[in-house]
Short mmCIF file of N, CA and C in Angstrom, two decimals:
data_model
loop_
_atom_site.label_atom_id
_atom_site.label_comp_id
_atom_site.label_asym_id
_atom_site.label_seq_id
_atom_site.Cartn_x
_atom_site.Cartn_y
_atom_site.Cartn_z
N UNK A 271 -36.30 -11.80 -28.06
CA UNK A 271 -36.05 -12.17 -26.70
C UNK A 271 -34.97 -11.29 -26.09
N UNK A 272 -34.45 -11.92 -25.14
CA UNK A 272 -33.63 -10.73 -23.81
C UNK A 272 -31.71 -11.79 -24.19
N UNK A 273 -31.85 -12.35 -25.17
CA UNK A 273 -30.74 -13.27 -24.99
C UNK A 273 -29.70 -11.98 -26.16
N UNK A 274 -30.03 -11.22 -27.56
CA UNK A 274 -29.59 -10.40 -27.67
C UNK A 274 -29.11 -9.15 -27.08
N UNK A 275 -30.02 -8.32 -26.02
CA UNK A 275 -29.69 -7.79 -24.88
C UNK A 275 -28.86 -8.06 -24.13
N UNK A 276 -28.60 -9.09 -23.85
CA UNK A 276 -27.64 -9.33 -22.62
C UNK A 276 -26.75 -9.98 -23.53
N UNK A 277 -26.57 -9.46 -24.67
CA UNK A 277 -25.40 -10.15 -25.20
C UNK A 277 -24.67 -8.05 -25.18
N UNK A 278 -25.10 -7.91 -25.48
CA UNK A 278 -24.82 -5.94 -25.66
C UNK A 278 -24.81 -5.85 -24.07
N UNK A 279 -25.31 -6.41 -23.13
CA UNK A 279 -24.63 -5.95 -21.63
C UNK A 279 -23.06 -6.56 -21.43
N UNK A 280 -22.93 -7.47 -21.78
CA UNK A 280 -21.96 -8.50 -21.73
C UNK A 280 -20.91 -7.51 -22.83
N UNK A 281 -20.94 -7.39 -23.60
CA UNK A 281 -20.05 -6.43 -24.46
C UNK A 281 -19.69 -5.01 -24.55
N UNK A 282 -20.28 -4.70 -23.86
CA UNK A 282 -20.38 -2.97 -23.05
C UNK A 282 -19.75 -3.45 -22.18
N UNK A 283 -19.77 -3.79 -20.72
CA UNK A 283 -19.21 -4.33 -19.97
C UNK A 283 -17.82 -4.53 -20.16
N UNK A 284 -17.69 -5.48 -21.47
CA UNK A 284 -15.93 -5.76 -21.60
C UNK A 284 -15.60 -4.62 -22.43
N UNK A 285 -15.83 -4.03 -22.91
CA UNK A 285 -15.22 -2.72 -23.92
C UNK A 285 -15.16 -2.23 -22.70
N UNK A 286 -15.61 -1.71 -21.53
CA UNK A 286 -15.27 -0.63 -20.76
C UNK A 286 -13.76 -1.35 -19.80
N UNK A 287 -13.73 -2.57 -19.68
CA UNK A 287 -13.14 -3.10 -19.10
C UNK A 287 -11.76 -2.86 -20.08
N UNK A 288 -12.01 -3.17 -21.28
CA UNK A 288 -10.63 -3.21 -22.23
C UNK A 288 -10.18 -1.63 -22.20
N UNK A 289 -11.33 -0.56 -22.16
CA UNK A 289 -10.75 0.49 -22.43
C UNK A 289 -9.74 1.29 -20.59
N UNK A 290 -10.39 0.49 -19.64
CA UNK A 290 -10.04 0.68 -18.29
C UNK A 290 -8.30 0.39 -18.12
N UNK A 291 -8.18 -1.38 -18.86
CA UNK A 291 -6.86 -1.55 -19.03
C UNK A 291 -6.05 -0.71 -19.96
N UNK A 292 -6.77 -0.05 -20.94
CA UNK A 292 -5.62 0.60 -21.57
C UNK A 292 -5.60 1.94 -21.24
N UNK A 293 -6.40 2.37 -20.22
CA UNK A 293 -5.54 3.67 -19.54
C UNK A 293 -4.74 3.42 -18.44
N UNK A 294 -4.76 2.02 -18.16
CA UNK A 294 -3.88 1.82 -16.88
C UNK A 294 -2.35 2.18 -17.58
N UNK A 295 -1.23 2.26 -16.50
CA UNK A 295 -0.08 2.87 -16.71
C UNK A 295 0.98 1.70 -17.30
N UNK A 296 0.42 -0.07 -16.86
CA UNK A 296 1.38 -0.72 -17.40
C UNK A 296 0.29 -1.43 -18.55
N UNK A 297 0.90 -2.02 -19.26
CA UNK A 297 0.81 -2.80 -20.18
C UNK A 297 0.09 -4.14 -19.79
N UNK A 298 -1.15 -4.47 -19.90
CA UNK A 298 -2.27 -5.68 -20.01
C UNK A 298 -1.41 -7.29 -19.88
N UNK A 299 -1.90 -7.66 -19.05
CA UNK A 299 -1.19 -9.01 -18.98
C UNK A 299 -2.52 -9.79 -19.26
N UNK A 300 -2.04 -11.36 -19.14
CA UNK A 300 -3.32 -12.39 -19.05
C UNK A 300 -3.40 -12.53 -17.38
N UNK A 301 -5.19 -12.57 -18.06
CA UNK A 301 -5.72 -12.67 -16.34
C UNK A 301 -6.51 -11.12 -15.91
N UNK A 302 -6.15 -10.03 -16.64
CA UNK A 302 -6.28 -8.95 -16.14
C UNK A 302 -7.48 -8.59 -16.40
N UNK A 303 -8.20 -9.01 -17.56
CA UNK A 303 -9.29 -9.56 -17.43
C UNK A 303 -10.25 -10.56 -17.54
N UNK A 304 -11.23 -10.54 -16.91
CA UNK A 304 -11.96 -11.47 -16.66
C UNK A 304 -13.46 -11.53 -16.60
N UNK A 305 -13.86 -12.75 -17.00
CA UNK A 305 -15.36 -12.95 -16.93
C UNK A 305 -15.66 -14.26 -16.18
N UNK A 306 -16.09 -14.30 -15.15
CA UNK A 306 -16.53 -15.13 -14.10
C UNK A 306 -18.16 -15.53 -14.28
N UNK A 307 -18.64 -16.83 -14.49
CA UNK A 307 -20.12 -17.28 -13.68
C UNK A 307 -20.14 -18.20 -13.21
N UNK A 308 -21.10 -18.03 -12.05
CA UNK A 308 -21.47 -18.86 -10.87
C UNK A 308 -22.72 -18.82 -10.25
N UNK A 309 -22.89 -19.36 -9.11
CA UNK A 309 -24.28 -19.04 -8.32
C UNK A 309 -23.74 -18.48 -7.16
N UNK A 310 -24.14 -17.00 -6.70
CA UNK A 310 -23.89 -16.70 -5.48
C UNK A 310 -25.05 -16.05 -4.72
N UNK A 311 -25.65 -17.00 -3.08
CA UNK A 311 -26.33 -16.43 -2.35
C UNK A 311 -27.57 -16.82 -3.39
N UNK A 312 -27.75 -18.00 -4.28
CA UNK A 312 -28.90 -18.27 -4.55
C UNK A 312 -29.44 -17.71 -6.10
N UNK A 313 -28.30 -16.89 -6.44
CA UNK A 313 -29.02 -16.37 -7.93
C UNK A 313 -27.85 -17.00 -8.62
N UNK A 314 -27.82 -16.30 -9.79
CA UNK A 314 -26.85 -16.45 -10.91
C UNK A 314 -26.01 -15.55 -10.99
N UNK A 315 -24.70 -15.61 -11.20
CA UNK A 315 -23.64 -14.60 -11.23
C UNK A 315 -22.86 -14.38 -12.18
N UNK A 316 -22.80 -13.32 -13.03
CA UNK A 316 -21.87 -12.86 -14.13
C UNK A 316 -20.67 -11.66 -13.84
N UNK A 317 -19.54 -12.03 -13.39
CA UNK A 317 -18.79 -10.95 -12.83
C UNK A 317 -17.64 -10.78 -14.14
N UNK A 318 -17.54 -9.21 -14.47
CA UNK A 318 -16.77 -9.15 -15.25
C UNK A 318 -15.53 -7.97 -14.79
N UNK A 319 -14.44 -8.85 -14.62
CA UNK A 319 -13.71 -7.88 -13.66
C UNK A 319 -12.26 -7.79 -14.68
N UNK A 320 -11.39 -6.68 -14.44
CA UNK A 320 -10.61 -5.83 -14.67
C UNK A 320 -9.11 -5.49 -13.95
N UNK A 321 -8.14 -5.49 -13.99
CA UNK A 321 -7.02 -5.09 -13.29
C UNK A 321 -6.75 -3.22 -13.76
N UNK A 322 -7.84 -2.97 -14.16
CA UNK A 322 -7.29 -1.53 -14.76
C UNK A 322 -7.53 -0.34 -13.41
N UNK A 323 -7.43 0.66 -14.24
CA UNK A 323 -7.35 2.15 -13.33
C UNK A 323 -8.15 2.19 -12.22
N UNK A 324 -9.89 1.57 -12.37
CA UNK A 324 -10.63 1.94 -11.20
C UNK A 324 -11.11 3.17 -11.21
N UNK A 325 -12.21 3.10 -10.50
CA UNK A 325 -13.45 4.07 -10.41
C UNK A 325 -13.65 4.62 -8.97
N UNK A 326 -13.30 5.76 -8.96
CA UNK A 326 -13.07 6.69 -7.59
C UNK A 326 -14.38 6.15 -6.80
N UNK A 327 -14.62 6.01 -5.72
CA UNK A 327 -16.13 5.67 -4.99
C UNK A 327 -16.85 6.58 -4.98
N UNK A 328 -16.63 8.04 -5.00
CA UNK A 328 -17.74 8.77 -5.44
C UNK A 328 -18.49 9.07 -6.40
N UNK A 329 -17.89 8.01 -7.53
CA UNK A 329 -18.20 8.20 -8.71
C UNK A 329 -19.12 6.47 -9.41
N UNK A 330 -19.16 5.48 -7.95
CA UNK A 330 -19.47 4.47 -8.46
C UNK A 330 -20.82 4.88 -8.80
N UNK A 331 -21.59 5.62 -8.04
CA UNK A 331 -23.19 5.22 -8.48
C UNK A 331 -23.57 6.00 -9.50
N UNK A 332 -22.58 7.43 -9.60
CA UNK A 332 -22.95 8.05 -11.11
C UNK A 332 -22.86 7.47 -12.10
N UNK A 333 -22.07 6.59 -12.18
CA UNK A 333 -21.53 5.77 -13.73
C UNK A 333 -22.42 5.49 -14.11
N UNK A 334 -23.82 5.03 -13.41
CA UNK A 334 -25.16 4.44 -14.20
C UNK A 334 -26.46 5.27 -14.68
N UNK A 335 -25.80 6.50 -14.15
CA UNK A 335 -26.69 7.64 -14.31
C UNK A 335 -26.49 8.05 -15.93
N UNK A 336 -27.89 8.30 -16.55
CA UNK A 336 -27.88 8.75 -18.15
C UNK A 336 -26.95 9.96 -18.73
N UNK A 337 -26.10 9.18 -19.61
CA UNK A 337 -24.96 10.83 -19.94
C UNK A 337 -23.75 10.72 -19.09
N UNK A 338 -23.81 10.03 -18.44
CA UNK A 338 -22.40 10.48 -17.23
C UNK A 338 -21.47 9.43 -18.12
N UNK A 339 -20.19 9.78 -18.35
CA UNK A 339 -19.39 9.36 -19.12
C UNK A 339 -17.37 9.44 -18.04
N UNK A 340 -17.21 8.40 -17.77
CA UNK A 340 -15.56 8.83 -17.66
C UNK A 340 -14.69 9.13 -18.17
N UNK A 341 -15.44 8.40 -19.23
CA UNK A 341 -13.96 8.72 -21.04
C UNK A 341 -14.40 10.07 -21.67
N UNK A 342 -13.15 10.79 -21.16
CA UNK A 342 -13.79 12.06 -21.71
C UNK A 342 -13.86 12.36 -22.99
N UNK A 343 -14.77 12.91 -24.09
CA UNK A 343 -14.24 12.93 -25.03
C UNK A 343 -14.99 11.99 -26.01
N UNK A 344 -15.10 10.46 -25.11
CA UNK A 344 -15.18 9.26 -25.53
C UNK A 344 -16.85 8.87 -24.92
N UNK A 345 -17.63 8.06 -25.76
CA UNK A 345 -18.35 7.21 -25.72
C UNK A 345 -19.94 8.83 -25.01
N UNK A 346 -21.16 7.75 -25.20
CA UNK A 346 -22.14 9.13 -25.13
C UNK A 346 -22.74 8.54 -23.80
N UNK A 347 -22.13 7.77 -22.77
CA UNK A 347 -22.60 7.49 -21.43
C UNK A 347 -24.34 7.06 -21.34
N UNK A 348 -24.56 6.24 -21.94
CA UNK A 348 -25.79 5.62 -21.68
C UNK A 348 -25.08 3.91 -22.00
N UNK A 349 -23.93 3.21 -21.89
CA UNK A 349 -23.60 2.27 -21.97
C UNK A 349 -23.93 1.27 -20.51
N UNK A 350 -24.07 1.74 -19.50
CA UNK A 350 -23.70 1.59 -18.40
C UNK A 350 -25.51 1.27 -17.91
N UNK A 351 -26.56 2.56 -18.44
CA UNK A 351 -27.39 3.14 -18.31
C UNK A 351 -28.30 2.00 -19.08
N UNK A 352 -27.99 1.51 -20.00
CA UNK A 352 -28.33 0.94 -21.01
C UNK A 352 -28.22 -1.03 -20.19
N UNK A 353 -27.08 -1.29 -19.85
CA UNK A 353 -26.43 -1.99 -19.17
C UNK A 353 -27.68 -2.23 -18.12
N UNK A 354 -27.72 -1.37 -17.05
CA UNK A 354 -28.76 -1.51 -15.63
C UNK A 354 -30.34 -1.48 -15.87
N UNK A 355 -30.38 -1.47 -17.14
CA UNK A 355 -31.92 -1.19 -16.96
C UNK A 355 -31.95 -3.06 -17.52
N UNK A 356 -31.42 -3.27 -18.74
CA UNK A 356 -31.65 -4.43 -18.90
C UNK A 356 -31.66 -5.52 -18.09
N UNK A 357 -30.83 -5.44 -17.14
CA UNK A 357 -30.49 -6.32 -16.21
C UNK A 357 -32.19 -6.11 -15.48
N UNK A 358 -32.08 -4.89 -14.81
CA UNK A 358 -33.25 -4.58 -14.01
C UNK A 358 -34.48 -5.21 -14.39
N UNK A 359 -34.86 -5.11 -16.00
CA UNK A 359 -35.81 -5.81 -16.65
C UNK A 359 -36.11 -7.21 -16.60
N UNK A 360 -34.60 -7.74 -16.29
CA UNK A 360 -35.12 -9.30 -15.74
C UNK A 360 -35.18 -9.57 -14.48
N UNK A 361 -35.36 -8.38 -13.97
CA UNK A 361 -35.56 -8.85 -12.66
C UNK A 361 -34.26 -9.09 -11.74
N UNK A 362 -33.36 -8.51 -12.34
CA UNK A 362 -31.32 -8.95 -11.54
C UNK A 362 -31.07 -7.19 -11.15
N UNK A 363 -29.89 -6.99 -10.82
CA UNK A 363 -29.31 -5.95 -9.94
C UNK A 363 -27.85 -6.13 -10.97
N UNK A 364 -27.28 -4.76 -11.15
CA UNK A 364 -25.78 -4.69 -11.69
C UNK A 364 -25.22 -3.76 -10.64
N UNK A 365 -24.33 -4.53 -10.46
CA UNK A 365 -23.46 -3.45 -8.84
C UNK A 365 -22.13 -3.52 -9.43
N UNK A 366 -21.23 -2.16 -8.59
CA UNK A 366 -19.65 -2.63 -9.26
C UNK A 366 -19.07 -2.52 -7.62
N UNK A 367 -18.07 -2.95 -7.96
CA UNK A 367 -17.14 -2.85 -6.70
C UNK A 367 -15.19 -2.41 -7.47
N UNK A 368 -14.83 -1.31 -6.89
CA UNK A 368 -14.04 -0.44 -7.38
C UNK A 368 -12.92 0.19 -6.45
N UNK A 369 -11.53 -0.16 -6.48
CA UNK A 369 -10.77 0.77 -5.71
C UNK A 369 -9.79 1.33 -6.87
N UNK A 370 -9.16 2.37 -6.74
CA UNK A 370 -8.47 3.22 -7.58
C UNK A 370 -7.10 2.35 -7.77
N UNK A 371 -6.37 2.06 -8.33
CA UNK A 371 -4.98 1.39 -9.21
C UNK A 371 -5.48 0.04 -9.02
N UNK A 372 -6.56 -0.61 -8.68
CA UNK A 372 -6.76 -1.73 -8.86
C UNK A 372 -7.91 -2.76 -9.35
N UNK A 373 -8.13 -1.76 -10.27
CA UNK A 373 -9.29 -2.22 -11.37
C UNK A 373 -10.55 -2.23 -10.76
N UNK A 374 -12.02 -2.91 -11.12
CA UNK A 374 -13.06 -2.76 -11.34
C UNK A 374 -13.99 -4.44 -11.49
N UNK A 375 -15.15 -4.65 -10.51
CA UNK A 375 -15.85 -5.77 -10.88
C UNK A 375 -17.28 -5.22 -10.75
N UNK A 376 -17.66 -5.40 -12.26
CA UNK A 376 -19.34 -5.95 -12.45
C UNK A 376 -19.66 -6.86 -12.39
N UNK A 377 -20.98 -6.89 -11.42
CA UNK A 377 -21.44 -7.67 -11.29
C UNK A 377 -22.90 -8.39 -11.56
N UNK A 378 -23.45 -8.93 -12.50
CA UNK A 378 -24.86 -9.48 -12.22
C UNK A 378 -25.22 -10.08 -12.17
N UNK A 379 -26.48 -9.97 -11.39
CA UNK A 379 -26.65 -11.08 -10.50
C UNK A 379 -28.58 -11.08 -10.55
N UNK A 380 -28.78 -12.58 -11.14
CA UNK A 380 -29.96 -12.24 -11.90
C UNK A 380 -30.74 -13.53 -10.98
N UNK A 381 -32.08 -14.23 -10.92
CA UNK A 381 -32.98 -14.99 -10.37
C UNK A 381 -32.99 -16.26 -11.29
N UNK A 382 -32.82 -17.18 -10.86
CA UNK A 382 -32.04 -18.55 -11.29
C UNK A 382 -33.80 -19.01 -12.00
N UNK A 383 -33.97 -19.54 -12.75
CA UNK A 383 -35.45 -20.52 -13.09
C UNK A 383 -35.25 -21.77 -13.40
N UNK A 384 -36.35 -22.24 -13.06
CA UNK A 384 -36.62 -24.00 -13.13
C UNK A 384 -36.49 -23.58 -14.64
N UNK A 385 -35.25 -24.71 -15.53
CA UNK A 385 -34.88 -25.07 -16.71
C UNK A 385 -36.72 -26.33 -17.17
N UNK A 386 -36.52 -26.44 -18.46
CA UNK A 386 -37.44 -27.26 -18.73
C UNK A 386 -37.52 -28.88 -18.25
N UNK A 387 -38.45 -29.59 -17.99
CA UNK A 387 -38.38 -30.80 -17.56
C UNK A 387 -37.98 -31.45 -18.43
N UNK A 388 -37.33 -32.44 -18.12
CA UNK A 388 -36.27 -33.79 -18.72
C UNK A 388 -38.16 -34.64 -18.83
N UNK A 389 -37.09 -35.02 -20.53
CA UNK A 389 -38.37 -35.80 -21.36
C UNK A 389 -38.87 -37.06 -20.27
N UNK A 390 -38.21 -37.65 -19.63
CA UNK A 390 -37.97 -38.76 -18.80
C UNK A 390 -38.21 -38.16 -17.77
N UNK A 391 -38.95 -37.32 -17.35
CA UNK A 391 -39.37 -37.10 -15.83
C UNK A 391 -40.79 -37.70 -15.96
N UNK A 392 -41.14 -38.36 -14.85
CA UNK A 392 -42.88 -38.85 -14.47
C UNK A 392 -43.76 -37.69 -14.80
N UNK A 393 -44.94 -37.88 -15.74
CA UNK A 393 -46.00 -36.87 -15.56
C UNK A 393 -46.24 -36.14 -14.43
N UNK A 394 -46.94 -35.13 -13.72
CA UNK A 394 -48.13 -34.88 -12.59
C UNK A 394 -48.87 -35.07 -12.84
#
């Protein structure tokens, strides 16, 4: 199933987030990061946000592009790549929202489904 997958989006996600805080210039507090869910605008929402360095805006939509890597040096840039397609596969969208000294939020945001019926619901 897709529940292993999105366990490796969910953990890509925070490794980039942990590695974001530790290039920031001060030292990681609590709070700095975070993993948020909710329902927003009708779907489901997984926001995993960051107090770290931030991602220049010309550089938000490359990040998901195959190979493109920020950590130089570091990691083979299909994390991200790897990240958007899965999402895409269920049918959700991964967007970030990014200003420079003030960290980073992913976001996904996937199509909510009717859970199974309660044993105690009336036939049709």
């Amino acid at each position: 199933g897709s529940r292993p997958l999105f366990g490796q989006v969910l953990s890509n996600l925070i490794k980039n987030a942990l590695h974001s805080l530790a290039s920031a210039s001060s030292a990681p507090s609590p709070g700095d990061l975070r993993v948020d869910v909710g329902i927003h605008h009708g779907k489901g929402r997984i926001a995993v946000s960051d107090e770290g360095v931030g991602i220049p805006h010309d550089l938000q939509q490359r990040i998901f592009e195959p190979f493109y890597s920020t950590q130089s040096g570091a990691g083979s840039g299909l994390g991200l790549t790897f990240c958007k397609n899965v999402v895409e596969s269920a049918h959700g969208t991964l967007s970030v929202h990014s200003e420079i000294s003030r960290g980073a939020v992913f976001m996904i945001d996937l199509p909510l489904t009717q859970g199974p019926r309660a044993l105690t619901d009336p036939p049709e």
